[in-house]
Coordinates of C-alpha atoms in Angstrom, one line a residue:
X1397 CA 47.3 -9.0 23.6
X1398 CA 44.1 -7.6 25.0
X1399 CA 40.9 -5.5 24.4
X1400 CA 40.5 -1.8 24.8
X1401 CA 38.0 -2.1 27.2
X1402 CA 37.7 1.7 26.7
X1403 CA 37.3 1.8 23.4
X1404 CA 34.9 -1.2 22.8
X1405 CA 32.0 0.2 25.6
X1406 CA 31.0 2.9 23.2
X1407 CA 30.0 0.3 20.6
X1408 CA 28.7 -2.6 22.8
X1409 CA 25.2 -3.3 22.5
X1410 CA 22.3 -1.6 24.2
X1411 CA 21.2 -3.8 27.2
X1412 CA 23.8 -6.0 28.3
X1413 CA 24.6 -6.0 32.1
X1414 CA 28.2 -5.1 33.0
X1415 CA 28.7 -8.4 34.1
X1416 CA 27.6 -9.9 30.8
X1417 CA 29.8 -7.4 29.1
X1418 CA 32.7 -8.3 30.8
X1419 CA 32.3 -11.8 29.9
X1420 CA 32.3 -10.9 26.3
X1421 CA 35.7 -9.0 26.6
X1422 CA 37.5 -11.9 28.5
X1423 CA 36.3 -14.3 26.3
X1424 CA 37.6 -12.0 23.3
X1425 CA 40.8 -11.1 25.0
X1426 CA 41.1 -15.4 25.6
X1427 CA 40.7 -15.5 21.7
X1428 CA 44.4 -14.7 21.6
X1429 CA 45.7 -17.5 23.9
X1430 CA 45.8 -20.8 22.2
X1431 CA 45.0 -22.8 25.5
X1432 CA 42.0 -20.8 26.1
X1433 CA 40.1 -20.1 22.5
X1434 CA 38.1 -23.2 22.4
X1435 CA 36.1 -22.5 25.0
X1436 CA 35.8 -18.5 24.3
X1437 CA 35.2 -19.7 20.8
X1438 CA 32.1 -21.7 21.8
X1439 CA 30.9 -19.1 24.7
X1440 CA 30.9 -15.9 21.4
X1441 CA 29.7 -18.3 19.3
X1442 CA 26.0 -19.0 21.1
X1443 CA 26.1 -15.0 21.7
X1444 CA 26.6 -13.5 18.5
X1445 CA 22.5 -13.2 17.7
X1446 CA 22.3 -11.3 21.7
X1447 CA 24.7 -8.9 21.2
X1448 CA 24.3 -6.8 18.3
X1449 CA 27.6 -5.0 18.2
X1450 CA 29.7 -8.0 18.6
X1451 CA 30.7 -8.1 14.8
X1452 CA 32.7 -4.9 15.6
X1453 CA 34.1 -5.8 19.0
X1454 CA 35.9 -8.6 17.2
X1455 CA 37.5 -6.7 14.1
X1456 CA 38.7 -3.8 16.2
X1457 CA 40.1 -5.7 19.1
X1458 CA 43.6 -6.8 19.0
X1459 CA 44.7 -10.3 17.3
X1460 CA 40.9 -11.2 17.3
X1461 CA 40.8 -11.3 13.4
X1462 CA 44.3 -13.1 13.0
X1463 CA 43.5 -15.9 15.9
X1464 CA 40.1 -16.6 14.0
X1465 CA 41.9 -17.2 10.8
X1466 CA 44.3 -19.0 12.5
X1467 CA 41.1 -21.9 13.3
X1468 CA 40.6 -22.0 10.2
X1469 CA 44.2 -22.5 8.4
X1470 CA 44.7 -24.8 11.1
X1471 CA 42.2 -27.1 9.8
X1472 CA 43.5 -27.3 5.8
X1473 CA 45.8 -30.3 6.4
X1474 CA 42.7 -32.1 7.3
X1475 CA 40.9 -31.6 4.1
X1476 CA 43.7 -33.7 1.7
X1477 CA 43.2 -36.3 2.2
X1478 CA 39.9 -35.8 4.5
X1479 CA 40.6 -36.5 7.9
X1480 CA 38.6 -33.8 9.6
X1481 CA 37.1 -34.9 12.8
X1482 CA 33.7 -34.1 14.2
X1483 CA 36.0 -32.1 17.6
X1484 CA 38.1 -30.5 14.5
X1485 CA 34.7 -29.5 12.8
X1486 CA 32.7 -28.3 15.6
X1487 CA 35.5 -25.6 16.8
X1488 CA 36.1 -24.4 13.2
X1489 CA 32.5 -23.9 12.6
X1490 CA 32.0 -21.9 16.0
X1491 CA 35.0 -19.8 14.2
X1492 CA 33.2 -19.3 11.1
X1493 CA 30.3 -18.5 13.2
X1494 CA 32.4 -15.5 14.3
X1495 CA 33.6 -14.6 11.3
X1496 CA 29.4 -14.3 9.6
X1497 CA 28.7 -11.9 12.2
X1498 CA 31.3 -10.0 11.5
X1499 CA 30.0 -10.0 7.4
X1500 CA 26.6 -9.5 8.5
X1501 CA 27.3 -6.2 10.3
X1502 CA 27.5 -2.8 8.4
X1503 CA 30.1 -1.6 10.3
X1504 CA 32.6 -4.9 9.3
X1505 CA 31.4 -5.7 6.0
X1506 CA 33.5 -3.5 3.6
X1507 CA 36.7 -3.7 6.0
X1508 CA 35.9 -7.8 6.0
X1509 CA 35.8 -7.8 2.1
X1510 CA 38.8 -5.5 1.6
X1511 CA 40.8 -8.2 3.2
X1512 CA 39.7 -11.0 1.1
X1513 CA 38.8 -12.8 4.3
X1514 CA 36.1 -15.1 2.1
X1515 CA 39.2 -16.2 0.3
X1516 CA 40.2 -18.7 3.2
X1517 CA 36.5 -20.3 3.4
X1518 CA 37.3 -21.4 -0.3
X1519 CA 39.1 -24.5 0.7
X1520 CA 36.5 -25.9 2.2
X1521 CA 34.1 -25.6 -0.4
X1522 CA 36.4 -27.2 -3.2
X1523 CA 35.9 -30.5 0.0
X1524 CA 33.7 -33.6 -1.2
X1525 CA 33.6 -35.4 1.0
X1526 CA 30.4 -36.8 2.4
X1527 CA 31.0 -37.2 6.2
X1528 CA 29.3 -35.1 8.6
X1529 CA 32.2 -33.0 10.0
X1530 CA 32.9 -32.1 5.9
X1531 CA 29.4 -31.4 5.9
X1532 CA 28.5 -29.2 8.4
X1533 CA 32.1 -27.4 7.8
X1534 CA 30.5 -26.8 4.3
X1535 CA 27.3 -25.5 5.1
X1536 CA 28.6 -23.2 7.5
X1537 CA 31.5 -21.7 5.0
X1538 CA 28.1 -21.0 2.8
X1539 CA 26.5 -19.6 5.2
X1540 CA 29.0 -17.0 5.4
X1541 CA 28.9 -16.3 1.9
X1542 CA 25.1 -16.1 2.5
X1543 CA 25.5 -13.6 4.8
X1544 CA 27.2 -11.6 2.7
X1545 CA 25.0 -11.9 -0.5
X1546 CA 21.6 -10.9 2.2
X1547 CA 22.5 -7.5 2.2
X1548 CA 22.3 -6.6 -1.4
X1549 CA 25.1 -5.2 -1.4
X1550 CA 26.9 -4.0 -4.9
X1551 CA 30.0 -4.4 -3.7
X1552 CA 29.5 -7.4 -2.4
X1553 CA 28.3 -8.6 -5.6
X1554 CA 31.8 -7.1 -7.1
X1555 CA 33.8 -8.8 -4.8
X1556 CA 32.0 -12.8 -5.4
X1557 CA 32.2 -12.2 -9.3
X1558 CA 36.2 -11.9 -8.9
X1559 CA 36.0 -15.2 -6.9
X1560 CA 35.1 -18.8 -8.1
X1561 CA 32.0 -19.0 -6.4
X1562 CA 29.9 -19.6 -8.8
X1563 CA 31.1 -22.8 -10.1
X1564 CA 32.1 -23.9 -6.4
X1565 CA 28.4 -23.2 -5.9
X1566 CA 27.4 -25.1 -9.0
X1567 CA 29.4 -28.3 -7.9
X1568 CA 27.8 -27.9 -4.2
X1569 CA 24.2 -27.6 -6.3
X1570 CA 24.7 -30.7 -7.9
X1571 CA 26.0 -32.8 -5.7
X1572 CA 25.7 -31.4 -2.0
X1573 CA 23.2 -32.2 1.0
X1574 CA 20.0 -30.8 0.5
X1575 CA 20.7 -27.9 3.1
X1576 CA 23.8 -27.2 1.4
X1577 CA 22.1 -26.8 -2.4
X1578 CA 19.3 -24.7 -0.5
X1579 CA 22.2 -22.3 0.4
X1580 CA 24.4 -22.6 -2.8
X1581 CA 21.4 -22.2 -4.7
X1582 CA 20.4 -18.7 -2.8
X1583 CA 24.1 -17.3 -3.4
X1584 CA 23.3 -18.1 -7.4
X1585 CA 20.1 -16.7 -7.5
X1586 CA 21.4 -13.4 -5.3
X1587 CA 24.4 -12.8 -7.6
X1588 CA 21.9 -13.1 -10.5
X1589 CA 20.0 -11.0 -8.9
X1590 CA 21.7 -8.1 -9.2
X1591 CA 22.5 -6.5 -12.7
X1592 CA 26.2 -6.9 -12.8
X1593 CA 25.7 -10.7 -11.7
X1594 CA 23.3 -11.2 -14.4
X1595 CA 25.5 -9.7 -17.0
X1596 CA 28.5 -12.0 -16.1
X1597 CA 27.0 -15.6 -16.3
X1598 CA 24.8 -14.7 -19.5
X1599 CA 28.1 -12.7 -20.8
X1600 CA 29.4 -16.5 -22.2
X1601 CA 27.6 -19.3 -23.5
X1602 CA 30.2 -21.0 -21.2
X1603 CA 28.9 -19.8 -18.4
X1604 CA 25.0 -19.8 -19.1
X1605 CA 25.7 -23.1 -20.0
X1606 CA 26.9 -24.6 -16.9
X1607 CA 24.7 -23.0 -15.0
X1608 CA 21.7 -23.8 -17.1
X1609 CA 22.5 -27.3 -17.4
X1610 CA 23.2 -27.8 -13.1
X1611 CA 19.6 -26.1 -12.9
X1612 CA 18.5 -28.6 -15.3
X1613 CA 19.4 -31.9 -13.2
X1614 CA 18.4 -30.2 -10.2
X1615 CA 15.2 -30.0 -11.4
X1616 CA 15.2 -33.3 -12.4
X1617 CA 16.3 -34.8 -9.2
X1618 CA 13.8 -32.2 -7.3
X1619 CA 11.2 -34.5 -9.6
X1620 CA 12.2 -37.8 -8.0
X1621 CA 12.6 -35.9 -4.5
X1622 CA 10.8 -33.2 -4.0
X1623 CA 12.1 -29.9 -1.8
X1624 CA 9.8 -27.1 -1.9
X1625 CA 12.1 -24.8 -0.7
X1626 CA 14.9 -25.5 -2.9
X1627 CA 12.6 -26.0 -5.8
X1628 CA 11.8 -22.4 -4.9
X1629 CA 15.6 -20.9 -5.4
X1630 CA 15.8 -23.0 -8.2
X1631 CA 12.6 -21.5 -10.1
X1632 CA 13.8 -17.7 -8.8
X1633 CA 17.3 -18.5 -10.4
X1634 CA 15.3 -19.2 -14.1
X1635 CA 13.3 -16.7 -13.8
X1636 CA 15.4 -13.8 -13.2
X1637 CA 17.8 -15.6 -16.2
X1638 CA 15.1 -15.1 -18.6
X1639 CA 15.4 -11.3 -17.8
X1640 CA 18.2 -11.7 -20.3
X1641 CA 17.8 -11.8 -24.0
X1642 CA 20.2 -13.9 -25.2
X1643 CA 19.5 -16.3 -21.6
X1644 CA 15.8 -16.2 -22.8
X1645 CA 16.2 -17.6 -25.9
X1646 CA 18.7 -20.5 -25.1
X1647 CA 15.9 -21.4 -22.0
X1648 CA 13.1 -21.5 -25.0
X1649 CA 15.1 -24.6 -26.0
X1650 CA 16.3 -25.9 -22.9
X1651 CA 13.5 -25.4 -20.1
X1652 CA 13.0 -28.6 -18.3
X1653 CA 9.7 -29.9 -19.3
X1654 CA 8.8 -30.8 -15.8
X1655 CA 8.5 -27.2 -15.1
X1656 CA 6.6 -26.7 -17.8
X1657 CA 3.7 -29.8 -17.1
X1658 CA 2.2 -30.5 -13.7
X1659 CA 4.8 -32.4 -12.0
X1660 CA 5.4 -30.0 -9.4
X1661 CA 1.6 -29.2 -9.0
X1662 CA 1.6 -30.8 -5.6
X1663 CA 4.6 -29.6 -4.0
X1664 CA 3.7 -26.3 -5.3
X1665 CA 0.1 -26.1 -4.2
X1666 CA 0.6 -23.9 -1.1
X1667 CA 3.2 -21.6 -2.4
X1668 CA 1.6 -18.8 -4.2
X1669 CA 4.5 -16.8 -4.5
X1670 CA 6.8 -19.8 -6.3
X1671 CA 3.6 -20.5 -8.9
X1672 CA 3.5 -16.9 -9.9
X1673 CA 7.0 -17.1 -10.9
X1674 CA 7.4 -20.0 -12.6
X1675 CA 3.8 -19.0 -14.5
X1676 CA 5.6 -15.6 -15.4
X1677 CA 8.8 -17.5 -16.4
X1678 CA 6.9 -19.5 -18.9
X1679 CA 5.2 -16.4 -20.2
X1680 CA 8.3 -14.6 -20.7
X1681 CA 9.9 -17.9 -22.8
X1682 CA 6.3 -17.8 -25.0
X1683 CA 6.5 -14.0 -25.5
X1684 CA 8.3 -12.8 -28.4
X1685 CA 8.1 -16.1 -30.3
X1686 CA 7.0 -16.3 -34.1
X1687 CA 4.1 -18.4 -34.5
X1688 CA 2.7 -20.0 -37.8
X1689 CA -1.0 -19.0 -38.8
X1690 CA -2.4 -22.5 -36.3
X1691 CA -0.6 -20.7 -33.2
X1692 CA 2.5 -23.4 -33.5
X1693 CA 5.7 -21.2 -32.3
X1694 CA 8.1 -21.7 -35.0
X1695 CA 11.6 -22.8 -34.8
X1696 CA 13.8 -19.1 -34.9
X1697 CA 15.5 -18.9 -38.1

């Protein structure tokens, strides 16, 4: 099968050469041929930040889409039980690579989602392993969701929340790498971000629940080893659920008193932006609160 060379000049990117161009359609066009999609894997791969319009060259050329899933189906029997090389890992990862741009672009995004390509990343999150391949395959698997969530998108929002990413982002926020929380973390605290998100986990106690209480340890862990980045997501992700009523009044009781003292005064010292939040998170839990005549907030009734 090959490219419509025609077809895909109108929407490559401003600037390339027409030798570079060329390149990128015989590397697309060798997507398609087993023997040769390693390397045209690897060469698309390192260009995909240089050329712009390389997200739709990919979902409009022919087979592209279907050999790109095919790296990644290819590498389930590997997960159970986990035998995934570091080779095996690498070459999925430049194919998830791929597939990011092509839910980063505009263009791809909605066409990406309405084939529930994310579905297929899934597997690999579920992995526990601890090995670097497993690793790396799971950070880069989030960092397609990632680029998803980055755009602010309602329906991407809509898509994730009929999904199980949020507890296969909890489990990775307990118990990943600290890369890997960073990014689990972001796709928590984007999805509560938006309205619709925010509804859903505060619309059970189950859910609040289990995502206040993974918050919780993170925080306590984030005492013993500080991250000031991740400590950042985390703070975003309380504040935001005390936007909620019902979420407001269940933090009152269950706020981890370490971000309520001065144990994160140091790590904190620089970043303005993370102390005004986690100030306004622990005004918004005071506010509202009956106090006795000697200021004491009282238990609610």
């Amino acid at each position: 099968m090959h490219v419509d060379v025609g077809s895909i000049k109108t929407v490559t990117a401003a600037g390339l050469t027409q030798v570079d161009r060329d390149k990128i359609y015989q590397w697309i066009n060798e997507l398609s041929s087993p023997e040769t999609r390693e390397n045209a894997l690897l060469e698309l791969s390192k260009k995909r930040e240089s050329v712009t319009d390389l997200a739709p060259m990919l979902w409009h050329s022919c087979g592209t889409i279907a050999a790109l899933l095919q790296e990644i189906v290819n590498i389930y029997p590997s997960i159970n039980p986990p035998t995934l090389t570091a080779h095996q890992s690498n070459r999925v990862c430049n194919a998830l690579a791929l597939l990011q741009c092509v839910a980063s672009h505009v263009e791809t995004r909605s066409a990406f989602l309405a084939a529930h390509i994310p579905l297929f990343l899934y597997p690999f999150l579920h992995t526990v392993s601890k090995t670097r391949p497993f690793e790396y395959l799971r950070l880069t698997s989030l960092g397609v969701i990632g680029a998803l969530v980055k755009t602010d998108e309602q329906e991407v929002i809509n898509f994730l929340l009929t999904t199980e990413i949020i507890p296969l982002c909890l489990r990775i926020m307990e118990s990943g790498s600290e890369l890997s929380k960073t990014v689990a973390t972001f796709i928590l605290q984007k999805i509560l971000l938006d309205d619709t998100g925010l509804a859903y986990i505060c619309q059970t106690y189950e859910r609040f629940s289990h995502v206040a209480m993974i918050l919780g340890k993170m925080v306590l862990q984030l005492s013993k080893e500080p991250s000031a980045r991740l400590l950042k997501h985390v703070v975003r992700c309380y504040l935001r659920l005390s936007d909620n009523s019902r979420a407001r009044e269940a933090l009152r009781q269950c706020l981890p008193d370490q971000l309520k003292d001065t144990t994160f005064a140091q790590v904190l010292k620089d970043d303005s932006t993370t102390k005004r939040w986690l100030a306004q998170l622990v005004k918004n839990l005071q506010e509202g609160q009956v106090t006795d005549p000697r200021g004491i907030p009282l238990p609610p009734q």
